[in-house]
Coordinates of C-alpha atoms in Angstrom, one line a residue:
M1 CA 0.0 0.1 0.4
P2 CA 1.5 3.8 -0.9
E3 CA 2.4 5.8 1.8
K4 CA 0.5 8.8 1.7
T5 CA 2.4 11.8 0.7
T6 CA 5.2 10.1 -1.7
S7 CA 4.4 11.7 -4.9
N8 CA 6.1 14.2 -6.8
L9 CA 2.9 16.3 -6.3
T10 CA 3.8 17.0 -2.1
K11 CA -0.4 18.5 -1.9
L12 CA -1.5 14.9 -3.5
H13 CA -2.6 12.3 -0.8
Y14 CA -3.1 8.9 -1.5
F15 CA -5.8 6.8 0.3
S16 CA -4.7 4.9 3.2
E17 CA -6.9 2.2 2.8
D18 CA -7.5 0.2 -0.1
V19 CA -10.4 2.0 -2.6
N20 CA -9.8 -0.4 -5.8
S21 CA -13.1 -1.9 -5.4
I22 CA -15.1 1.3 -4.9
P23 CA -16.7 2.2 -8.5
L24 CA -15.4 5.8 -9.9
P25 CA -18.2 7.8 -10.6
N26 CA -19.7 8.1 -14.1
K27 CA -19.9 12.3 -14.6
F28 CA -18.2 14.4 -12.0
T29 CA -19.8 16.1 -8.7
F30 CA -22.5 18.7 -9.2
P31 CA -21.4 20.8 -6.5
F32 CA -24.1 23.1 -5.3
Y33 CA -26.7 20.0 -4.9
Y34 CA -24.7 16.8 -4.4
E35 CA -24.8 13.5 -1.9
P36 CA -21.0 12.7 -1.8
H37 CA -19.6 10.1 -3.6
P38 CA -17.7 7.1 -1.4
L39 CA -14.4 8.2 -2.4
A40 CA -15.1 11.7 -1.8
K41 CA -16.1 10.4 1.8
I42 CA -13.6 8.2 2.6
A43 CA -11.1 11.2 1.7
A44 CA -13.3 13.9 4.3
E45 CA -12.8 11.3 6.6
E46 CA -9.3 11.0 6.4
L47 CA -9.0 14.5 6.4
Q48 CA -11.1 14.9 9.6
D49 CA -9.1 12.2 11.7
Y50 CA -5.9 14.7 10.5
L51 CA -7.6 17.7 12.0
K52 CA -8.5 15.6 14.8
N53 CA -4.8 14.8 15.9
Q54 CA -2.7 17.1 14.0
T55 CA -0.3 19.5 15.2
D56 CA 1.3 21.5 12.7
F57 CA -0.8 24.4 13.4
E58 CA -2.7 26.2 16.6
H59 CA -6.4 26.9 15.5
N60 CA -9.5 27.3 17.6
F61 CA -12.5 25.8 15.7
G62 CA -14.8 25.6 19.0
L63 CA -14.4 22.2 19.9
E64 CA -12.0 22.8 22.5
E65 CA -12.6 23.9 26.2
H66 CA -9.4 26.2 27.5
S67 CA -8.1 27.5 24.0
K68 CA -7.5 31.0 24.7
L69 CA -7.4 31.7 20.7
P70 CA -11.1 33.1 19.3
V71 CA -13.3 30.3 17.8
I72 CA -13.3 30.4 13.9
G73 CA -15.2 27.1 12.6
K74 CA -14.1 26.2 9.3
M75 CA -14.9 25.1 5.8
F76 CA -12.9 22.0 4.7
G77 CA -13.1 20.4 0.9
V78 CA -11.2 17.2 -0.8
L79 CA -11.4 16.9 -4.5
V80 CA -10.5 13.3 -5.5
V81 CA -8.5 13.0 -8.4
K82 CA -6.9 10.9 -10.6
N83 CA -2.6 11.2 -11.7
A84 CA -0.9 10.9 -15.3
D85 CA 0.1 7.5 -14.3
G86 CA -3.9 6.4 -13.7
Q87 CA -3.9 6.1 -9.5
L88 CA -6.1 7.8 -7.3
G89 CA -5.6 10.2 -4.5
Y90 CA -6.8 13.5 -3.1
L91 CA -6.5 17.1 -2.2
R92 CA -7.5 19.0 0.7
A93 CA -8.3 22.3 0.8
F94 CA -9.6 25.2 3.4
S95 CA -11.7 28.2 2.6
G96 CA -10.2 31.5 3.6
K97 CA -7.4 31.9 6.2
L98 CA -6.5 28.7 8.5
A99 CA -4.4 29.6 11.8
G100 CA -3.8 33.1 10.5
K101 CA -2.2 31.7 7.4
N102 CA -3.1 31.1 3.7
E103 CA -0.8 28.2 2.9
H104 CA -0.1 24.7 4.9
T105 CA 1.7 21.6 4.6
G106 CA -0.4 19.3 2.9
F107 CA -3.2 21.4 1.7
V108 CA -3.6 23.0 -1.5
P109 CA -2.4 26.6 -1.7
P110 CA -4.6 29.9 -2.2
V111 CA -5.3 30.8 -6.2
F112 CA -2.9 33.6 -5.2
D113 CA -1.3 34.5 -1.9
M114 CA -2.4 37.7 -1.1
L115 CA -0.4 37.4 2.0
K116 CA 3.0 36.5 0.6
K117 CA 6.3 38.4 2.2
G118 CA 6.2 41.7 -0.4
S119 CA 3.4 41.4 -2.5
F120 CA 1.7 44.5 -3.7
F121 CA -1.3 43.6 -1.6
L122 CA 0.4 44.1 2.0
L123 CA 2.6 47.5 0.5
E124 CA -0.9 49.0 -0.4
E125 CA -3.4 47.4 2.6
E126 CA -0.5 48.9 4.7
S127 CA -1.1 52.2 3.5
I128 CA -5.1 51.5 3.8
N129 CA -4.1 51.1 7.4
A130 CA -2.1 53.7 8.2
M131 CA -5.1 56.3 7.3
N132 CA -7.8 54.1 9.3
R133 CA -5.1 54.8 12.0
R134 CA -5.0 58.4 10.8
I135 CA -9.3 58.6 10.7
E136 CA -9.2 57.0 13.9
E137 CA -6.7 59.9 15.4
L138 CA -9.0 62.5 14.4
E139 CA -12.3 61.2 15.4
T140 CA -11.2 60.2 18.9
D141 CA -8.9 63.8 19.5
K142 CA -9.5 64.8 22.9
S143 CA -10.2 68.5 21.3
F144 CA -12.3 67.4 18.6
T145 CA -14.6 65.2 21.0
E146 CA -14.5 68.6 23.5
L147 CA -15.5 70.7 20.3
K148 CA -18.7 68.1 20.0
E149 CA -19.9 68.4 23.3
K150 CA -19.1 72.2 23.6
I151 CA -21.4 72.6 20.2
A152 CA -24.4 70.5 21.8
F153 CA -23.8 72.5 25.4
K154 CA -24.1 75.8 23.4
E155 CA -27.1 74.7 21.5
N156 CA -28.9 73.4 24.3
A157 CA -28.0 77.1 26.3
Y158 CA -29.0 78.8 23.5
T159 CA -32.2 77.3 22.9
H160 CA -33.0 77.9 26.8
E161 CA -31.8 81.5 26.7
M162 CA -34.2 82.5 23.9
E163 CA -37.3 80.0 25.6
E164 CA -36.3 82.7 28.7
L165 CA -36.3 86.0 26.7
R166 CA -39.6 85.3 24.9
N167 CA -41.3 84.3 28.0
K168 CA -39.8 87.8 29.5
I169 CA -41.5 89.6 26.1
K170 CA -44.7 87.8 26.4
V171 CA -44.7 89.3 29.8
S172 CA -44.2 92.8 29.4
R173 CA -46.6 92.5 26.1
A174 CA -49.4 92.0 28.6
Q175 CA -47.8 94.7 31.2
R176 CA -48.1 97.0 28.7
K177 CA -51.3 96.1 27.7
E178 CA -53.1 96.1 30.8
K179 CA -51.2 100.0 31.2
R180 CA -52.9 101.1 28.0
I181 CA -56.4 99.9 29.4
Y182 CA -55.7 101.5 32.8
A183 CA -54.1 104.5 30.7
K184 CA -57.1 105.0 28.2
E185 CA -59.8 105.0 31.0
N186 CA -57.7 107.6 33.8
L187 CA -55.4 109.4 31.8
C188 CA -55.9 112.9 29.5
A189 CA -55.8 112.3 25.9
E190 CA -52.3 114.1 26.0
D191 CA -50.7 112.0 28.8
F192 CA -51.9 108.9 26.9
E193 CA -50.6 109.4 23.7
A194 CA -47.4 110.2 25.4
L195 CA -47.7 106.7 27.0
I196 CA -48.7 105.2 23.9
V197 CA -45.2 106.5 22.3
T198 CA -43.5 105.2 25.7
L199 CA -44.8 101.5 25.3
G200 CA -44.3 101.4 21.7
N201 CA -40.2 102.4 22.4
E202 CA -40.3 99.9 24.8
S203 CA -41.5 97.1 23.0
I204 CA -39.2 98.3 19.6
E205 CA -35.9 98.0 22.6
E206 CA -37.0 94.4 23.4
K207 CA -37.4 93.2 20.3
I208 CA -34.2 94.7 19.2
A209 CA -32.4 93.7 22.5
F210 CA -33.8 90.1 21.4
K211 CA -32.3 90.0 18.2
K212 CA -29.5 91.2 18.9
R213 CA -28.8 88.9 21.8
S214 CA -29.8 85.6 19.3
N215 CA -27.2 87.0 16.9
E216 CA -24.4 86.9 19.3
L217 CA -25.1 83.4 20.6
L218 CA -25.7 82.5 17.1
R219 CA -22.2 84.5 16.2
E220 CA -20.4 81.4 18.7
L221 CA -22.4 78.8 17.7
N222 CA -21.7 79.3 14.1
S223 CA -18.1 79.8 14.8
L224 CA -17.4 76.9 16.7
K225 CA -19.5 74.9 14.1
T226 CA -17.6 75.9 11.0
D227 CA -14.3 74.6 13.3
L228 CA -16.1 71.0 13.2
T229 CA -17.1 71.7 9.5
E230 CA -13.5 72.2 8.6
R231 CA -12.1 69.3 11.0
A232 CA -15.2 66.8 9.6
E233 CA -14.3 67.8 6.2
V234 CA -10.2 66.5 6.7
I235 CA -11.7 63.3 8.1
S236 CA -14.2 62.8 5.1
N237 CA -12.1 63.9 2.8
L238 CA -9.5 60.9 4.2
K239 CA -12.4 58.1 4.5
T240 CA -13.1 59.4 0.7
Q241 CA -9.4 58.8 -0.4
R242 CA -9.5 55.6 1.4
S243 CA -12.4 54.0 -0.4
R244 CA -11.4 54.9 -3.6
M245 CA -7.7 52.9 -2.8
S246 CA -9.6 50.0 -1.2
A247 CA -11.4 49.6 -4.5
V248 CA -8.5 50.0 -6.1
L249 CA -6.8 47.6 -4.4
Q250 CA -10.0 45.4 -4.3
R251 CA -10.1 45.4 -8.6
K252 CA -6.2 44.9 -8.6
L253 CA -6.3 41.8 -6.2
F254 CA -9.4 40.1 -8.4
E255 CA -7.5 40.9 -11.5
Q256 CA -4.7 38.3 -9.9
Y257 CA -6.7 35.4 -9.0
W258 CA -6.7 33.7 -12.4
F259 CA -8.6 30.9 -12.9
L260 CA -8.2 27.4 -14.8
N261 CA -11.1 25.6 -16.4
G262 CA -11.4 21.9 -17.6
R263 CA -10.6 22.9 -21.0
N264 CA -7.4 25.1 -20.1
E265 CA -8.8 28.1 -20.6
K266 CA -7.8 31.3 -18.2
K267 CA -10.3 33.8 -16.5
N268 CA -10.2 36.4 -13.6
L269 CA -12.1 36.9 -11.3
Q270 CA -13.1 40.4 -12.6
S271 CA -14.1 38.9 -15.6
I272 CA -15.5 36.2 -14.3
F273 CA -17.9 38.3 -12.5
E274 CA -18.3 41.1 -14.5
K275 CA -22.1 40.0 -16.0
S276 CA -23.2 39.1 -12.5
V277 CA -25.9 41.6 -11.2
A278 CA -23.2 43.3 -9.2
G279 CA -20.9 43.4 -11.8
K280 CA -18.2 42.8 -9.2
P281 CA -17.0 39.8 -7.0
P282 CA -17.7 39.6 -3.1
A283 CA -15.7 39.9 -1.0
G284 CA -13.9 37.0 -0.4
A285 CA -14.5 35.3 -3.9
G286 CA -11.9 33.0 -4.9
E287 CA -11.1 31.9 -1.5
C288 CA -13.4 29.2 -1.0
A289 CA -12.1 25.4 -0.7
A290 CA -13.7 24.2 -4.2
P291 CA -12.4 26.9 -6.6
K292 CA -9.0 26.2 -4.9
L293 CA -8.8 22.3 -5.3
L294 CA -9.8 22.4 -9.0
H295 CA -7.6 25.1 -10.0
F296 CA -4.7 22.8 -8.1
A297 CA -5.5 20.0 -9.9
F298 CA -6.1 22.0 -13.5
Q299 CA -2.7 23.1 -12.9
N300 CA -1.2 20.0 -12.1
N301 CA -2.7 17.9 -14.8
L302 CA -4.5 16.1 -12.1
E303 CA -8.0 14.6 -13.7
P304 CA -11.1 15.5 -11.4
I305 CA -13.0 12.7 -10.2
A306 CA -15.6 13.7 -7.5
I307 CA -15.4 16.6 -4.6
S308 CA -17.0 17.0 -1.0
E309 CA -17.0 20.1 1.1
F310 CA -17.6 19.7 4.8
W311 CA -17.8 22.2 7.7
W312 CA -15.3 21.6 11.0
G313 CA -16.0 23.4 14.2
E314 CA -18.8 25.5 15.7
S315 CA -21.2 27.5 13.8
P316 CA -20.5 30.9 12.5
P317 CA -23.3 33.9 14.5
G318 CA -26.1 33.3 12.4
E319 CA -25.5 30.5 10.2
I320 CA -26.2 27.2 10.8
R321 CA -23.4 25.0 10.0
T322 CA -23.1 21.3 11.9
H323 CA -20.4 20.2 13.0
G324 CA -19.0 17.4 10.3
N325 CA -21.6 18.1 7.8
Y326 CA -21.3 18.2 4.4
Y327 CA -22.5 20.8 2.2
P328 CA -22.7 22.5 -1.2
A329 CA -20.6 25.3 -2.8
C330 CA -22.0 28.8 -1.9
Q331 CA -23.7 30.0 -5.3
G332 CA -23.3 33.9 -4.5
K333 CA -19.2 33.5 -3.8
C334 CA -18.7 30.4 -5.9
G335 CA -21.4 30.4 -8.6
P336 CA -19.7 31.9 -11.4
I337 CA -16.5 30.8 -10.5
L338 CA -17.5 26.8 -10.4
N339 CA -19.9 27.6 -13.6
F340 CA -16.8 28.4 -15.6
M341 CA -14.2 25.9 -14.2
L342 CA -16.5 23.1 -14.7
E343 CA -16.5 23.4 -18.5
G344 CA -15.1 21.2 -20.3
L345 CA -15.7 18.6 -17.7
N346 CA -18.6 15.7 -17.7
V347 CA -20.8 16.8 -14.6
E348 CA -23.8 15.5 -12.9
E349 CA -26.8 17.1 -14.6
N350 CA -28.6 20.2 -12.8
P351 CA -30.9 19.0 -9.9
F352 CA -32.7 22.7 -10.2
L353 CA -33.5 21.9 -13.6
I354 CA -35.6 18.9 -12.8
N355 CA -39.0 19.2 -12.9
H356 CA -39.7 17.1 -9.5
A357 CA -43.4 17.6 -9.7
A358 CA -43.5 15.6 -12.4
G359 CA -46.1 12.6 -12.4
K360 CA -47.4 14.0 -8.8
E361 CA -50.8 15.2 -8.4
L362 CA -52.3 18.4 -6.3
E363 CA -55.2 16.9 -4.0
I364 CA -57.8 19.2 -3.8
L365 CA -59.5 18.4 -0.4
F366 CA -62.3 20.9 -0.4
E367 CA -64.0 23.7 -3.1
D368 CA -66.9 26.0 -3.5
D369 CA -67.5 29.1 -5.4
W370 CA -65.3 31.1 -3.3
I371 CA -62.3 28.7 -2.4
I372 CA -60.1 26.0 -3.1
V373 CA -58.4 24.1 -0.3
L374 CA -55.7 21.5 -1.7
S375 CA -53.1 19.3 -0.3
K376 CA -49.5 20.5 -2.0
P377 CA -46.9 17.2 -2.4
A378 CA -43.3 17.5 -1.1
E379 CA -40.8 18.9 -4.0
F380 CA -43.3 20.6 -5.3
L381 CA -43.2 24.3 -6.1
S382 CA -45.5 26.8 -4.8
V383 CA -45.4 29.4 -7.7
P384 CA -43.0 29.3 -10.7
G385 CA -39.4 29.2 -10.4
K386 CA -36.5 30.5 -12.2
T387 CA -35.9 27.5 -14.2
I388 CA -39.2 25.2 -13.6
T389 CA -42.6 26.4 -13.8
D390 CA -44.7 23.4 -13.0
S391 CA -46.3 24.8 -9.5
V392 CA -49.4 24.9 -8.2
L393 CA -49.9 28.3 -9.0
V394 CA -49.9 26.7 -12.9
R395 CA -51.7 23.7 -12.1
L396 CA -54.6 25.8 -10.5
R397 CA -55.0 27.5 -13.4
K398 CA -55.2 25.4 -15.9
M399 CA -57.9 23.5 -13.8
Y400 CA -60.1 26.4 -13.1
P401 CA -59.4 28.5 -16.2
D402 CA -62.3 31.1 -15.5
T403 CA -60.9 32.3 -12.0
T404 CA -59.3 36.1 -11.8
G405 CA -57.1 37.4 -9.9
P406 CA -53.8 35.4 -7.9
L407 CA -55.0 32.8 -7.0
L408 CA -52.7 31.2 -4.4
V409 CA -53.4 33.2 -1.0
H410 CA -50.2 32.0 0.5
R411 CA -47.4 29.8 -0.2
L412 CA -45.3 26.6 1.2
D413 CA -41.7 26.0 0.2
M414 CA -40.8 23.7 -2.5
S415 CA -39.6 21.1 -0.3
T416 CA -42.6 21.5 2.6
S417 CA -45.5 19.8 1.6
G418 CA -49.1 20.3 3.3
L419 CA -52.5 22.4 3.4
M420 CA -52.8 25.3 0.7
I421 CA -55.6 27.8 0.3
A422 CA -56.6 29.7 -3.0
A423 CA -59.3 32.2 -3.9
K424 CA -61.1 32.2 -7.0
D425 CA -61.7 35.8 -7.6
K426 CA -59.7 39.1 -6.4
D427 CA -61.9 40.6 -3.5
T428 CA -62.3 36.9 -2.2
H429 CA -58.5 36.9 -2.1
K430 CA -58.5 40.6 -0.9
K431 CA -60.6 39.0 1.9
L432 CA -58.5 36.0 2.9
Q433 CA -55.4 37.8 2.6
R434 CA -56.5 40.0 5.0
Q435 CA -57.2 37.5 7.8
F436 CA -53.6 36.1 7.0
I437 CA -52.2 39.8 7.6
K438 CA -54.0 40.3 11.0
R439 CA -53.1 36.4 12.1
K440 CA -56.2 35.5 12.5
V441 CA -55.6 32.6 10.4
I442 CA -54.6 29.3 12.6
K443 CA -51.6 27.3 10.9
R444 CA -49.9 24.1 12.6
Y445 CA -47.0 22.0 11.6
T446 CA -46.0 18.7 12.1
A447 CA -42.5 18.0 12.1
L448 CA -39.8 15.5 12.5
I449 CA -36.5 17.0 14.4
D450 CA -33.7 14.8 14.3
G451 CA -33.0 15.2 17.5
H452 CA -33.9 14.3 21.5
I453 CA -35.6 17.7 22.4
R454 CA -35.9 18.0 26.3
N455 CA -38.4 20.7 26.7
Q456 CA -41.9 19.9 25.9
S457 CA -43.0 23.2 24.2
G458 CA -42.1 27.3 23.9
I459 CA -41.9 30.1 21.9
I460 CA -38.8 31.1 19.0
D461 CA -37.5 34.5 18.8
L462 CA -34.8 34.7 16.0
P463 CA -35.1 37.4 13.3
L464 CA -34.2 36.1 9.8
R465 CA -32.9 37.9 6.6
V466 CA -31.4 36.4 3.5
D467 CA -27.5 35.0 3.1
L468 CA -27.0 37.5 0.2
D469 CA -23.6 35.2 -0.2
D470 CA -26.0 31.9 -0.3
R471 CA -29.6 32.1 -1.4
P472 CA -31.8 31.2 -0.6
R473 CA -30.3 29.9 2.9
Q474 CA -31.5 31.8 5.2
M475 CA -29.5 34.1 8.5
V476 CA -30.5 35.0 12.3
C477 CA -29.5 38.7 12.1
F478 CA -30.6 40.8 15.0
E479 CA -29.7 44.1 13.2
H480 CA -31.2 43.8 9.6
G481 CA -33.6 40.5 10.1
K482 CA -37.4 40.6 9.9
S483 CA -39.0 39.6 13.1
A484 CA -39.6 35.5 13.3
R485 CA -41.7 33.6 15.8
T486 CA -42.7 30.3 16.3
K487 CA -44.8 28.6 19.0
W488 CA -43.5 24.9 19.4
E489 CA -44.6 21.7 21.2
V490 CA -43.5 17.8 21.6
V491 CA -46.0 15.6 20.2
A492 CA -43.9 12.0 20.7
Y493 CA -40.2 10.6 21.1
E494 CA -39.4 8.1 18.1
G495 CA -35.8 7.1 19.2
N496 CA -33.8 9.5 18.8
R497 CA -35.9 12.0 17.0
T498 CA -38.8 14.3 18.4
R499 CA -42.3 14.7 16.6
I500 CA -43.3 18.6 16.7
H501 CA -45.8 20.8 16.1
F502 CA -45.2 23.9 14.9
Y503 CA -47.5 26.6 15.1
P504 CA -45.8 30.0 13.2
I505 CA -46.8 33.8 14.4
T506 CA -45.0 35.2 11.6
G507 CA -44.3 33.9 7.9
R508 CA -40.6 34.2 6.8
T509 CA -39.0 32.1 4.3
H510 CA -37.7 28.7 6.1
Q511 CA -38.8 29.9 9.3
L512 CA -39.7 26.9 10.7
R513 CA -36.7 25.0 9.5
V514 CA -34.0 27.7 10.7
H515 CA -36.1 27.5 14.0
A516 CA -35.4 24.2 14.4
A517 CA -32.0 24.0 13.4
H518 CA -30.5 27.2 14.8
P519 CA -28.5 26.5 18.2
K520 CA -30.9 29.2 19.9
G521 CA -33.7 27.4 18.3
L522 CA -34.3 23.7 18.9
N523 CA -31.0 23.2 18.1
S524 CA -31.7 20.2 16.0
P525 CA -32.2 20.5 12.0
I526 CA -36.0 18.9 10.7
V527 CA -35.5 15.6 9.4
G528 CA -34.4 15.1 5.9
D529 CA -33.3 19.0 6.0
D530 CA -30.6 19.3 2.8
L531 CA -29.9 23.1 3.7
Y532 CA -29.9 23.1 7.4
G533 CA -29.1 19.6 8.0
R534 CA -28.7 16.4 6.5
K535 CA -30.3 15.1 3.4
E536 CA -33.2 12.2 3.1
N537 CA -35.6 11.0 0.9
R538 CA -37.6 14.2 2.0
L539 CA -38.1 17.1 4.5
H540 CA -40.4 15.7 6.9
L541 CA -42.7 18.9 7.4
H542 CA -46.0 19.3 6.9
A543 CA -48.8 21.7 7.0
T544 CA -51.2 19.9 9.1
F545 CA -54.0 22.0 9.9
I546 CA -55.4 25.1 9.0
S547 CA -58.6 27.1 10.3
F548 CA -59.9 30.7 9.1
E549 CA -63.1 32.6 7.7
H550 CA -64.9 31.9 5.1
P551 CA -64.9 35.2 3.0
A552 CA -68.6 34.6 2.0
S553 CA -70.6 32.4 4.6
R554 CA -68.3 34.1 7.6
E555 CA -68.1 30.3 8.8
T556 CA -65.4 29.1 10.6
L557 CA -64.0 26.2 8.6
R558 CA -60.8 23.7 9.5
F559 CA -59.1 21.5 7.7
E560 CA -56.8 19.0 8.9
Q561 CA -54.7 15.9 7.2
A562 CA -52.2 14.0 9.0
A563 CA -48.5 14.2 7.7
E564 CA -47.2 11.1 5.8
F565 CA -44.3 10.1 7.5

């Protein structure tokens, strides 16, 4: 049996067990949705054994209790390859940096090492860092902060003094009015006219004094504000300059990332992403494991056979990554890169282009002149997608061609099965939607959770937003997320799994799936959740019960359908 790393390529590892009896895949792995090939699993397990026992670097994955280093979980990847002699082996890679470095023994190098000593990136980054330090010095300068405090004090003092002067003028005005009334009744005409002139002069003098004092205070205040504006402008100009330098550096950096594909063609990051929505690569593009692995293989005449990536360590805040689980490549950072790199390879069919609803039927449970209540199978779109149009909405339009309006009142995720409501006309649709908005519709979902849930019930309150780098995956985000609340209760224990009833209070995308899997939720994914847990024959989530008021009769309708799992 060959040694694990006895090769001219020191980054190429040979399997420590005999894998000759394992059939090779007919096609290369579709990296965005896959079940790891047995060879890729063995390679990943060997890498995991290495990570458990290695002493080559010190990195806190969050698996050790006493480490003082910051916790950073990491995505690792393996690429099974065949060398020029027909021998099988595999390459290893990690996403981003590991233990603060881009390169480690036994792992493929980055496509471009921005951290290499003397690189233009480090030199220009230092200029930007120097500017950052200068901006911080100016913003935290004692005289600068004192000036802002002085302005705030002066503004407050100005407001109070002007209010006091206005009240004094108001009192004086009332006193003069009383004098005029008294004088008119008790003085002769000549004395009365003289008093009126005197009172008028008093009023004018008061107004002049008020205006003079106001101008004095405003001059002081504006002088301070001018000083502040000049100093803030210096900071603003530095920030603008820093932004321009960063943009130039980023573009220059992206132009250094040249990727090979299966046809031995080359493209840099900038050109790969130029037709994307943003028109430029996102931060961190090109640093993920999969592009590193394929690029190294193409560079060294190694034939890619199969690929897999897994998460190692604690999940990042907001995201759901389970230690040891396999994950597909992300769409935001890796999508355009891998789509280019896979050109020339015989790749598995894209499952997102397969209509999984083919051969499945909608079950109509109830209908009248106003509404339709139906049951949607799992892996069946509610509305047309980007590539697949077959959906509940399209089917209903064919089944009920005379209906008007939007039809569907609400949606279910493609992977979720269960009860849905449709309206046959616009007015009915509007009335039903109003019930959903006012949360008068009662919904219950049944789910099978991959784990033993100790508590019997509760409410999960975790705000959600889309993961911009990996749509449609959702993230917990307390800063930008939308409120998402779910009531839940345990129904039964089935071995090491728990049957749960979910009562969604809000209706966010993937809400129940994220609330189940997230550490601050149930901390156990729904069985078969290919996004937040482990793939099985299906997602074990079913919309079991729905209750609402009939939009015409005002009768309360209740529908229930047991889950098939």
